[in-house]
Amino acid sequence: MPTEAAPTIDDLHAAYAAGESPREVIAAVFRRIAAVDDPGIFIHLRSEPDVLADAARLPAFDPVGHPLWGVPVAVKDNIDVAGLPTTAACPAFAHVPGRSAVAVERLVAAGALVIGKTNLDQFATGLVGVRSPYPVPRNAFDPARVPGGSSSGSAIAVAQGIVPIALGTDTAGSGRVPAGLNDLVGLKPSLGAVSTRGVLPACRTLDCVSVFARTPDDAWRAYEVLRGFDPEDAYSRPVVTQTPADATPVRVLGVPRSADRLFFGDVAMAGAFEASLALMAPLADSREEIDLTPCFAVAKLLYDGPWVAERHAAMRSFLATNAADVHPVTRQIVDAASRFSATDAFEGLYKLADLRRVTEQIWSRIDALVVPTAPIFPTIAELAADPIGPNSRLGTYTNFVNLLDLAALSV
């Protein structure tokens, strides 16, 4: 269980305003890494002198002009950081980019200090966090259970108090499931709100850069830095976003009807969700039970439909020459995508369009929808016995969000 939380952005900026230096903050980060002693968190950890050199290049303290001034951050290792290898948790895939991803460039321009690259389910294929040739990051509350994935290392870096902010990606829930299983905030923006240029694709039509943080405020402040149109990213788009202070009050809160509260026998997770609903009751004027059947039908398209072929498209060239270097479960999933035809892809698009129209009727009646982030909390031993089943169940309430292009927050 975590024994120390990273300071929030406000905490850090108050300390800097009082005279503390980035050198002291960075030293504390590396002491915390040593104390946590989890070799599964980082695939590539920068040296303390290298991070200090970046800190020395920061302009004078200016939290308005540089809203992440002196804030340590971690970056998932499918997102490019100039000068550091990008492996996507596959050593044979490793290459050193000359330029950082746009998301990283924006963090650094805002004053953030990159500490290192974090572990993940290989090629961001999984929601469990154990499909990696590197050591499995330990869940912050129970090391016998999965850390969640695919952004496992980023989640644990925040949960263990190493950094206040970490970048992940979210194609089917990878930025929310690890947050939910480690008591964090996981922010998944809508498609194109944050540029994915410099991010290794999983499914290009669905991929989003996500944020892990301890608090909603920190997640929002990171998102404010990250968001913005990128004309060189074909999927980027201008997104109008209200500030939290200006957001429209929630009048009607949607919740799953009883038949759609699926926990697959996990009594603890079911109880936690019911407790969460009770806590959220005062946030809305009323709540309405929602039939999630169309949402579940959308989710089924992601894993059982032709969208898995997008992963094959992203990895096809590498697989042709390096199949033996790919994690066996990842290879099994991607190889299965070859069974889909172009006809299947179009039929999937038609079905998604029909289901999207049906779900629009849901949103006409509610302002927000509350669902479990994850319905189960499997052990690593359970994953060893069944590598696919628990992973699929973890995406029960996250998969449809990506295909419907919704924004989501795990809290």
Coordinates of C-alpha atoms in Angstrom, one line a residue:
M1 CA 0.0 0.0 0.0
P2 CA 1.4 3.5 -0.8
T3 CA 3.0 5.1 2.1
E4 CA 3.7 8.5 0.5
A5 CA 1.8 10.6 -2.0
A6 CA 3.6 12.9 -4.5
P7 CA 2.9 16.6 -3.9
T8 CA 0.3 18.1 -6.1
I9 CA 1.1 20.8 -8.6
D10 CA -0.1 23.4 -6.1
D11 CA 2.1 21.9 -3.4
L12 CA 5.1 22.0 -5.6
H13 CA 4.5 25.6 -6.7
A14 CA 3.9 26.7 -3.2
A15 CA 7.3 25.1 -2.2
Y16 CA 9.0 26.8 -5.2
A17 CA 7.5 30.2 -4.3
A18 CA 8.8 29.7 -0.7
G19 CA 12.4 29.1 -2.0
E20 CA 12.6 25.4 -2.6
S21 CA 14.6 24.4 -5.7
P22 CA 13.9 21.9 -8.4
R23 CA 17.2 20.2 -7.3
E24 CA 15.5 19.3 -4.0
V25 CA 12.3 18.1 -5.7
I26 CA 14.2 15.9 -8.1
A27 CA 16.4 14.5 -5.3
A28 CA 13.2 13.6 -3.5
V29 CA 11.8 11.9 -6.6
F30 CA 14.9 9.6 -6.9
R31 CA 14.8 8.8 -3.2
R32 CA 11.2 7.8 -3.6
I33 CA 12.0 5.6 -6.6
A34 CA 14.7 3.8 -4.5
A35 CA 12.3 3.5 -1.5
V36 CA 9.5 2.0 -3.7
D37 CA 12.0 -0.5 -5.2
D38 CA 9.8 -1.7 -8.0
P39 CA 11.8 -2.5 -11.1
G40 CA 8.6 -2.9 -13.1
I41 CA 7.6 0.8 -13.1
F42 CA 10.2 2.3 -15.5
I43 CA 11.6 0.8 -18.7
H44 CA 14.0 3.7 -19.1
L45 CA 14.8 5.9 -16.1
R46 CA 16.8 9.0 -16.8
S47 CA 19.8 9.7 -14.6
E48 CA 19.4 12.3 -11.8
P49 CA 22.1 14.6 -13.4
D50 CA 20.2 14.5 -16.7
V51 CA 17.0 15.6 -15.1
L52 CA 18.9 18.3 -13.1
A53 CA 20.3 19.6 -16.4
D54 CA 16.8 20.1 -17.7
A55 CA 15.8 21.9 -14.5
A56 CA 18.8 24.2 -14.9
R57 CA 17.5 25.3 -18.2
L58 CA 14.1 26.3 -16.8
P59 CA 13.3 30.0 -17.0
A60 CA 12.6 31.9 -13.8
F61 CA 9.8 30.5 -11.7
D62 CA 6.5 31.5 -13.5
P63 CA 3.6 29.3 -12.7
V64 CA 1.3 31.4 -14.9
G65 CA 3.4 31.3 -18.1
H66 CA 4.7 27.8 -17.3
P67 CA 1.9 26.1 -15.5
L68 CA 3.9 22.9 -15.0
W69 CA 7.1 24.6 -13.9
G70 CA 9.3 22.1 -12.1
V71 CA 6.7 19.3 -12.1
P72 CA 8.2 15.8 -12.5
V73 CA 6.3 13.7 -15.0
A74 CA 6.5 10.1 -16.3
V75 CA 5.7 9.0 -19.9
K76 CA 4.4 5.7 -21.1
D77 CA 6.9 4.0 -23.3
N78 CA 4.8 4.1 -26.5
I79 CA 5.1 7.9 -26.5
D80 CA 8.3 9.3 -27.9
V81 CA 10.7 11.3 -25.8
A82 CA 13.6 12.7 -27.7
G83 CA 16.9 10.9 -26.9
L84 CA 15.2 8.0 -25.0
P85 CA 14.4 4.6 -26.5
T86 CA 10.8 3.9 -27.4
T87 CA 10.2 0.2 -27.0
A88 CA 6.5 -0.3 -26.4
A89 CA 7.7 -3.0 -24.0
C90 CA 9.3 -4.9 -26.9
P91 CA 13.1 -4.7 -26.8
A92 CA 13.5 -5.7 -30.4
F93 CA 11.3 -2.8 -31.5
A94 CA 13.5 -0.2 -29.6
H95 CA 14.5 2.9 -31.5
V96 CA 15.6 6.4 -30.3
P97 CA 13.5 9.2 -31.7
G98 CA 15.0 12.5 -32.5
R99 CA 11.9 14.4 -31.6
S100 CA 9.4 14.0 -28.7
A101 CA 5.7 13.4 -29.2
V102 CA 3.7 16.6 -29.4
A103 CA 2.1 15.8 -26.0
V104 CA 5.6 15.6 -24.4
E105 CA 6.8 18.8 -26.2
R106 CA 3.8 20.6 -24.7
L107 CA 4.5 19.3 -21.2
V108 CA 8.1 20.3 -21.4
A109 CA 7.3 23.7 -22.9
A110 CA 5.0 24.2 -19.8
G111 CA 8.0 23.5 -17.5
A112 CA 7.6 19.8 -16.8
L113 CA 10.6 17.6 -16.1
V114 CA 10.5 14.1 -17.7
I115 CA 11.8 11.5 -15.2
G116 CA 11.6 8.4 -17.5
K117 CA 9.6 6.1 -19.7
T118 CA 7.2 3.6 -18.1
N119 CA 6.2 0.0 -18.5
L120 CA 3.1 -1.2 -20.4
D121 CA 1.3 -4.1 -21.8
Q122 CA 3.3 -4.7 -24.9
F123 CA 2.3 -2.5 -27.8
A124 CA -0.5 -1.2 -25.6
T125 CA -2.4 -4.4 -26.1
G126 CA -4.1 -5.3 -22.9
L127 CA -5.9 -4.0 -19.8
V128 CA -4.0 -6.1 -17.3
G129 CA -0.5 -4.7 -17.1
V130 CA 1.3 -8.0 -17.1
R131 CA 1.9 -8.6 -20.9
S132 CA 5.5 -7.3 -20.8
P133 CA 8.9 -8.9 -21.0
Y134 CA 10.0 -6.6 -18.2
P135 CA 9.1 -7.1 -14.5
V136 CA 5.4 -6.5 -13.8
P137 CA 4.7 -3.3 -11.9
R138 CA 3.3 -4.0 -8.5
N139 CA -0.3 -2.9 -7.9
A140 CA 0.0 -0.1 -5.3
F141 CA -2.5 -1.8 -2.9
D142 CA -2.0 -5.6 -3.4
P143 CA 1.0 -6.9 -5.3
A144 CA -0.8 -10.2 -5.8
R145 CA -3.3 -8.4 -8.1
V146 CA -2.8 -6.9 -11.6
P147 CA -1.7 -3.3 -11.8
G148 CA -4.1 -2.7 -14.7
G149 CA -3.0 -1.8 -18.2
S150 CA -2.0 -1.1 -20.6
S151 CA -0.5 2.0 -19.0
S152 CA 0.6 0.1 -15.9
G153 CA 3.9 1.8 -15.2
S154 CA 2.5 5.3 -15.5
A155 CA -0.3 4.5 -13.1
I156 CA 2.0 3.0 -10.5
A157 CA 4.5 5.9 -10.8
V158 CA 1.7 8.2 -9.6
A159 CA 0.1 5.8 -7.2
Q160 CA 3.5 5.2 -5.4
G161 CA 4.1 8.9 -5.0
I162 CA 7.0 9.2 -7.5
V163 CA 5.4 11.8 -9.8
P164 CA 2.2 13.8 -9.6
I165 CA 1.5 13.5 -13.3
A166 CA 2.1 10.7 -15.9
L167 CA 1.1 10.2 -19.5
G168 CA -0.6 7.1 -20.7
T169 CA -2.7 6.2 -23.7
D170 CA -6.3 5.0 -23.9
T171 CA -7.7 2.9 -26.8
A172 CA -10.0 0.6 -24.9
G173 CA -9.6 1.7 -21.3
S174 CA -5.8 1.7 -20.8
G175 CA -5.9 5.2 -19.2
R176 CA -8.8 4.3 -16.9
V177 CA -8.5 0.7 -15.7
P178 CA -5.0 1.2 -14.1
A179 CA -6.3 4.4 -12.5
G180 CA -9.3 2.6 -11.1
L181 CA -7.2 -0.3 -9.7
N182 CA -4.7 2.0 -8.0
D183 CA -7.0 4.8 -6.6
L184 CA -6.1 7.5 -9.1
V185 CA -7.7 9.9 -11.4
G186 CA -7.5 8.8 -15.0
L187 CA -8.5 11.3 -17.7
K188 CA -9.4 10.1 -21.2
P189 CA -10.1 13.0 -23.6
S190 CA -12.2 12.7 -26.7
L191 CA -10.5 11.7 -29.9
G192 CA -8.2 14.4 -31.3
A193 CA -8.3 16.7 -28.3
V194 CA -4.6 15.9 -27.6
S195 CA -2.3 15.2 -30.6
T196 CA -1.1 11.6 -31.0
R197 CA 1.7 12.6 -33.3
G198 CA 4.8 10.8 -31.9
V199 CA 2.6 8.1 -30.2
L200 CA 3.0 4.5 -31.5
P201 CA -0.5 3.6 -32.9
A202 CA -2.5 0.8 -31.4
C203 CA -5.8 1.7 -33.2
R204 CA -5.2 5.0 -34.9
T205 CA -9.0 5.8 -35.2
L206 CA -9.4 5.4 -31.4
D207 CA -6.0 6.2 -29.7
C208 CA -6.0 9.0 -27.1
V209 CA -3.2 10.4 -24.9
S210 CA -4.4 10.1 -21.3
V211 CA -3.4 11.6 -18.0
F212 CA -2.9 10.0 -14.6
A213 CA -3.0 12.2 -11.5
R214 CA -3.9 12.1 -7.8
T215 CA -6.5 14.7 -8.1
P216 CA -9.0 15.9 -10.7
D217 CA -7.5 19.4 -10.5
D218 CA -4.0 18.1 -11.4
A219 CA -5.4 16.0 -14.3
W220 CA -7.3 19.0 -15.6
R221 CA -4.2 21.3 -15.4
A222 CA -2.2 18.7 -17.4
Y223 CA -4.9 18.4 -19.9
E224 CA -5.1 22.2 -20.4
V225 CA -1.4 22.1 -21.4
L226 CA -1.8 19.0 -23.6
R227 CA -4.9 19.9 -25.6
G228 CA -4.9 21.9 -28.8
F229 CA -5.2 21.4 -32.5
D230 CA -2.2 19.9 -34.3
P231 CA -2.4 20.4 -38.1
E232 CA 0.1 17.6 -38.7
D233 CA -2.0 15.0 -36.9
A234 CA -4.7 13.7 -39.2
Y235 CA -7.0 12.9 -36.3
S236 CA -6.4 16.1 -34.4
R237 CA -9.4 18.5 -34.1
P238 CA -10.2 21.7 -32.2
V239 CA -12.2 20.9 -29.1
V240 CA -14.2 23.5 -27.2
T241 CA -13.7 22.7 -23.5
Q242 CA -15.4 24.4 -20.6
T243 CA -13.4 25.0 -17.5
P244 CA -14.6 23.1 -14.4
A245 CA -15.8 26.4 -12.9
D246 CA -17.9 27.1 -15.9
A247 CA -19.2 23.6 -16.4
T248 CA -23.0 23.1 -16.7
P249 CA -24.4 21.6 -13.5
V250 CA -25.4 17.9 -13.7
R251 CA -29.2 17.7 -13.6
V252 CA -29.7 14.1 -14.4
L253 CA -27.1 11.4 -13.6
G254 CA -27.4 8.2 -15.6
V255 CA -26.6 4.9 -13.8
P256 CA -26.8 1.3 -15.1
R257 CA -30.0 -0.5 -14.5
S258 CA -29.7 -3.4 -12.1
A259 CA -29.4 -6.0 -14.9
D260 CA -26.5 -4.1 -16.4
R261 CA -24.4 -4.0 -13.2
L262 CA -22.1 -6.8 -14.2
F263 CA -19.4 -7.8 -11.7
F264 CA -18.9 -11.4 -12.7
G265 CA -19.1 -12.6 -9.1
D266 CA -16.8 -10.0 -7.6
V267 CA -18.7 -8.9 -4.6
A268 CA -16.1 -6.4 -3.4
M269 CA -16.2 -4.5 -6.7
A270 CA -20.0 -4.5 -6.7
G271 CA -20.1 -3.1 -3.2
A272 CA -17.6 -0.4 -4.1
F273 CA -19.7 0.7 -7.0
E274 CA -22.9 0.9 -4.9
A275 CA -21.0 3.0 -2.3
S276 CA -19.8 5.3 -5.1
L277 CA -23.3 5.8 -6.3
A278 CA -24.3 6.8 -2.8
L279 CA -21.5 9.4 -2.6
M280 CA -22.4 10.8 -6.0
A281 CA -26.1 11.2 -5.3
P282 CA -25.9 14.8 -4.1
L283 CA -24.1 15.8 -7.3
A284 CA -27.2 15.7 -9.4
D285 CA -30.9 16.7 -9.1
S286 CA -32.0 13.3 -10.1
R287 CA -30.8 10.0 -11.5
E288 CA -32.1 7.7 -14.2
E289 CA -31.4 4.0 -14.7
I290 CA -30.1 3.3 -18.1
D291 CA -30.3 0.3 -20.3
L292 CA -26.7 -0.3 -21.4
T293 CA -27.5 -3.0 -24.0
P294 CA -26.5 -0.8 -26.9
C295 CA -23.3 0.2 -25.1
F296 CA -22.3 -3.4 -24.5
A297 CA -23.0 -4.1 -28.2
V298 CA -20.6 -1.3 -29.1
A299 CA -18.0 -2.7 -26.7
K300 CA -18.3 -6.2 -28.4
L301 CA -17.3 -4.6 -31.7
L302 CA -13.9 -3.6 -30.3
Y303 CA -12.6 -7.0 -29.3
D304 CA -14.8 -9.3 -31.4
G305 CA -15.2 -7.1 -34.4
P306 CA -12.9 -5.8 -37.2
W307 CA -11.3 -3.0 -35.1
V308 CA -8.7 -5.5 -33.8
A309 CA -7.4 -5.5 -37.4
E310 CA -6.2 -1.9 -36.7
R311 CA -3.7 -3.4 -34.3
H312 CA -2.6 -5.8 -37.1
A313 CA -2.2 -2.8 -39.4
A314 CA 0.0 -1.0 -36.9
M315 CA 2.2 -4.0 -36.3
R316 CA 2.2 -5.8 -39.6
S317 CA 5.7 -4.8 -40.8
F318 CA 7.3 -5.6 -37.5
L319 CA 5.5 -8.9 -37.1
A320 CA 6.7 -10.0 -40.6
T321 CA 10.3 -10.1 -39.4
N322 CA 10.1 -10.2 -35.6
A323 CA 7.1 -12.4 -34.7
A324 CA 9.2 -14.3 -32.2
D325 CA 10.0 -11.1 -30.3
V326 CA 6.3 -10.4 -29.6
H327 CA 4.7 -11.5 -26.3
P328 CA 2.8 -14.7 -27.0
V329 CA -0.6 -13.3 -25.9
T330 CA -0.1 -10.1 -27.9
R331 CA 0.8 -12.1 -30.9
Q332 CA -2.2 -14.4 -30.5
I333 CA -4.5 -11.3 -30.4
V334 CA -3.0 -9.6 -33.3
D335 CA -2.7 -12.7 -35.5
A336 CA -6.4 -13.3 -35.0
A337 CA -7.1 -10.0 -36.7
S338 CA -6.2 -11.4 -40.1
R339 CA -9.5 -13.3 -40.2
F340 CA -11.4 -10.0 -40.9
S341 CA -12.0 -8.9 -44.4
A342 CA -12.6 -5.4 -45.9
T343 CA -16.3 -6.4 -46.0
D344 CA -16.2 -7.1 -42.3
A345 CA -14.7 -3.7 -41.7
F346 CA -17.5 -1.9 -43.6
E347 CA -20.2 -3.9 -41.9
G348 CA -18.6 -3.0 -38.5
L349 CA -18.7 0.7 -39.4
Y350 CA -22.4 0.4 -40.4
K351 CA -23.2 -1.3 -37.1
L352 CA -21.3 1.2 -35.1
A353 CA -23.1 4.1 -36.8
D354 CA -26.5 2.5 -36.0
L355 CA -25.5 1.9 -32.4
R356 CA -24.2 5.4 -32.0
R357 CA -27.5 6.8 -33.1
V358 CA -29.3 4.6 -30.5
T359 CA -26.9 5.8 -27.7
E360 CA -27.6 9.4 -28.7
Q361 CA -31.1 8.8 -27.3
I362 CA -29.5 8.0 -23.9
W363 CA -27.5 11.3 -23.9
S364 CA -30.6 13.2 -24.7
R365 CA -32.0 12.3 -21.3
I366 CA -28.9 12.5 -19.1
D367 CA -26.0 14.9 -18.4
A368 CA -23.4 12.3 -17.3
L369 CA -23.2 8.5 -17.0
V370 CA -21.7 6.8 -14.0
V371 CA -20.4 3.2 -14.6
P372 CA -17.8 1.1 -12.9
T373 CA -14.3 1.7 -14.2
A374 CA -13.6 -2.1 -13.8
P375 CA -16.0 -4.8 -12.7
I376 CA -13.3 -7.2 -11.4
F377 CA -9.9 -7.0 -9.7
P378 CA -8.1 -10.2 -10.9
T379 CA -5.0 -11.7 -9.4
I380 CA -1.9 -12.3 -11.4
A381 CA -2.4 -16.0 -10.8
E382 CA -5.8 -15.8 -12.3
L383 CA -4.3 -14.1 -15.4
A384 CA -1.7 -16.9 -15.7
A385 CA -4.5 -19.4 -15.8
D386 CA -6.6 -17.5 -18.3
P387 CA -4.7 -14.7 -20.1
I388 CA -7.7 -13.5 -22.2
G389 CA -10.9 -13.8 -20.2
P390 CA -10.2 -11.4 -17.2
N391 CA -8.7 -8.9 -19.7
S392 CA -11.9 -8.9 -21.7
R393 CA -14.0 -8.5 -18.6
L394 CA -11.9 -5.5 -17.4
G395 CA -13.1 -3.6 -20.5
T396 CA -16.8 -4.1 -19.9
Y397 CA -17.4 -0.5 -19.1
T398 CA -14.5 1.2 -20.9
N399 CA -14.5 -0.2 -24.5
F400 CA -17.7 1.5 -25.7
V401 CA -16.4 4.9 -24.6
N402 CA -13.6 4.8 -27.2
L403 CA -15.8 3.6 -30.1
L404 CA -18.5 6.2 -29.3
D405 CA -15.8 8.9 -28.9
L406 CA -16.8 10.0 -25.4
A407 CA -14.6 11.7 -22.8
A408 CA -14.3 9.8 -19.5
L409 CA -12.8 10.2 -16.1
S410 CA -11.9 7.4 -13.7
V411 CA -12.1 8.5 -10.1

